[in-house]
Amino acid sequence: QVQLVESGGGLVQAGGSLRLSCAPSGGALPRSTVGWFRRFPGKERQFVAAISWGGAMSAHAESVKGRFAISRDNAVNTVYLQMNNLKPEDTAVYFCATRRAPLPFGLDDDPEAEYLNWGQGTQVTVSS
């Protein structure tokens, strides 16, 4: 199994942007779909976005469509989550993980049980 590490979180004002990164602590990214999730205090992790191994397919939750964009650069073993026009309700801990199976077409939600190799998460705080 691979250990993923998230980075790039922080404190930003509403309307601002952040770019999160997800990379393995050692070695290469697995040849699999990678997803981003977030967890609000006292809640289960919520799907945010996912991207296939080659990057040809991606999926975004309805709540972030048009504001967040997932991408990956396999040459540097990194998956990104570009977050624009951030809102206070985006405040959460953000996690990345690898998907057990290939990304289905037309997804806008995905259970966390489909994923493994979770990182420790990175805190994103959006002030109003």
Short mmCIF file of C-alpha atoms in Angstrom, two decimals:
data_model
loop_
_atom_site.label_atom_id
_atom_site.label_comp_id
_atom_site.label_asym_id
_atom_site.label_seq_id
_atom_site.Cartn_x
_atom_site.Cartn_y
_atom_site.Cartn_z
CA GLN A 1 0.00 0.00 0.00
CA VAL A 2 1.04 3.60 -0.57
CA GLN A 3 0.81 6.45 1.93
CA LEU A 4 -0.59 9.63 0.39
CA VAL A 5 0.25 13.08 1.72
CA GLU A 6 -1.91 16.15 1.23
CA SER A 7 -0.54 19.70 1.30
CA GLY A 8 -1.52 23.22 0.36
CA GLY A 9 -4.25 23.90 2.89
CA GLY A 10 -4.44 27.10 4.89
CA LEU A 11 -6.49 30.14 5.79
CA VAL A 12 -7.99 32.21 2.99
CA GLN A 13 -10.66 34.88 2.71
CA ALA A 14 -13.94 34.19 0.98
CA GLY A 15 -13.54 34.53 -2.77
CA GLY A 16 -9.91 33.48 -2.63
CA SER A 17 -8.14 30.45 -4.06
CA LEU A 18 -6.02 27.57 -2.88
CA ARG A 19 -4.38 24.65 -4.68
CA LEU A 20 -4.12 21.38 -2.81
CA SER A 21 -1.60 18.70 -3.73
CA CYS A 22 -1.67 14.95 -3.15
CA ALA A 23 1.48 12.89 -3.55
CA PRO A 24 2.84 9.58 -2.25
CA SER A 25 5.28 9.77 0.65
CA GLY A 26 7.60 7.54 -1.38
CA GLY A 27 7.60 5.99 -4.82
CA ALA A 28 5.07 6.57 -7.57
CA LEU A 29 1.34 7.14 -7.54
CA PRO A 30 -0.57 3.91 -8.09
CA ARG A 31 -2.03 3.45 -11.56
CA SER A 32 -5.51 4.24 -10.32
CA THR A 33 -8.17 6.89 -9.99
CA VAL A 34 -7.47 9.39 -7.21
CA GLY A 35 -10.18 11.23 -5.37
CA TRP A 36 -10.49 14.20 -3.04
CA PHE A 37 -12.89 14.19 -0.11
CA ARG A 38 -13.57 16.64 2.69
CA ARG A 39 -14.81 16.25 6.22
CA PHE A 40 -16.78 18.82 8.12
CA PRO A 41 -16.65 18.71 11.95
CA GLY A 42 -18.68 15.80 13.25
CA LYS A 43 -19.54 14.54 9.77
CA GLU A 44 -18.48 11.70 7.47
CA ARG A 45 -16.12 12.39 4.60
CA GLN A 46 -17.87 13.89 1.57
CA PHE A 47 -16.86 13.34 -2.06
CA VAL A 48 -15.37 16.38 -3.78
CA ALA A 49 -13.73 15.21 -7.02
CA ALA A 50 -11.94 12.31 -8.68
CA ILE A 51 -9.73 11.82 -11.71
CA SER A 52 -8.81 8.73 -13.69
CA TRP A 53 -5.24 7.44 -14.04
CA GLY A 54 -4.65 9.05 -17.44
CA GLY A 55 -6.60 12.17 -16.57
CA ALA A 56 -9.11 11.74 -19.40
CA MET A 57 -12.04 11.36 -17.02
CA SER A 58 -12.91 13.44 -13.99
CA ALA A 59 -15.88 13.93 -11.73
CA HIS A 60 -16.86 16.77 -9.41
CA ALA A 61 -19.53 17.05 -6.75
CA GLU A 62 -22.39 19.40 -7.60
CA SER A 63 -21.46 21.69 -4.70
CA VAL A 64 -18.05 22.47 -6.21
CA LYS A 65 -18.70 22.35 -9.97
CA GLY A 66 -17.49 25.50 -11.66
CA ARG A 67 -15.30 26.43 -8.68
CA PHE A 68 -13.01 23.44 -8.07
CA ALA A 69 -10.99 21.52 -10.65
CA ILE A 70 -9.07 18.29 -10.18
CA SER A 71 -6.01 17.52 -12.29
CA ARG A 72 -2.95 15.31 -12.16
CA ASP A 73 0.62 15.26 -13.40
CA ASN A 74 1.84 11.69 -13.33
CA ALA A 75 5.34 12.82 -14.30
CA VAL A 76 5.68 14.37 -10.83
CA ASN A 77 3.38 11.88 -9.08
CA THR A 78 0.93 14.56 -7.96
CA VAL A 79 -2.81 15.11 -8.06
CA TYR A 80 -4.08 18.66 -7.58
CA LEU A 81 -7.30 20.27 -6.46
CA GLN A 82 -7.57 23.87 -7.62
CA MET A 83 -10.15 25.64 -5.49
CA ASN A 84 -11.42 29.03 -6.64
CA ASN A 85 -14.10 31.37 -5.30
CA LEU A 86 -13.87 29.70 -1.91
CA LYS A 87 -16.78 30.06 0.50
CA PRO A 88 -16.89 29.75 4.30
CA GLU A 89 -18.91 26.54 3.84
CA ASP A 90 -15.87 24.98 2.10
CA THR A 91 -14.07 25.02 5.45
CA ALA A 92 -13.12 21.40 6.15
CA VAL A 93 -10.26 18.93 6.29
CA TYR A 94 -9.47 17.74 2.77
CA PHE A 95 -8.23 14.21 2.05
CA CYS A 96 -7.03 12.32 -0.98
CA ALA A 97 -7.18 8.59 -1.60
CA THR A 98 -6.92 6.02 -4.38
CA ARG A 99 -10.01 4.36 -5.81
CA ARG A 100 -10.35 0.57 -5.72
CA ALA A 101 -11.89 0.42 -9.20
CA PRO A 102 -11.76 2.61 -12.33
CA LEU A 103 -13.80 5.81 -12.34
CA PRO A 104 -17.32 5.27 -13.71
CA PHE A 105 -18.67 7.68 -16.30
CA GLY A 106 -21.03 10.43 -15.16
CA LEU A 107 -20.27 10.34 -11.45
CA ASP A 108 -21.11 13.29 -9.19
CA ASP A 109 -20.92 11.44 -5.88
CA ASP A 110 -18.87 8.51 -4.61
CA PRO A 111 -18.78 6.67 -1.26
CA GLU A 112 -15.56 6.74 0.70
CA ALA A 113 -15.73 2.94 0.96
CA GLU A 114 -14.61 2.86 -2.69
CA TYR A 115 -11.26 4.36 -1.67
CA LEU A 116 -8.14 3.38 0.23
CA ASN A 117 -4.63 4.68 1.01
CA TRP A 118 -6.04 7.75 2.74
CA GLY A 119 -3.74 10.62 3.66
CA GLN A 120 -3.85 12.49 6.97
CA GLY A 121 -5.66 15.46 5.48
CA THR A 122 -4.99 19.18 5.17
CA GLN A 123 -7.09 21.88 6.82
CA VAL A 124 -8.76 24.51 4.65
CA THR A 125 -10.32 27.44 6.47
CA VAL A 126 -12.26 30.12 4.62
CA SER A 127 -13.05 33.30 6.52
CA SER A 128 -16.01 35.51 5.70
#
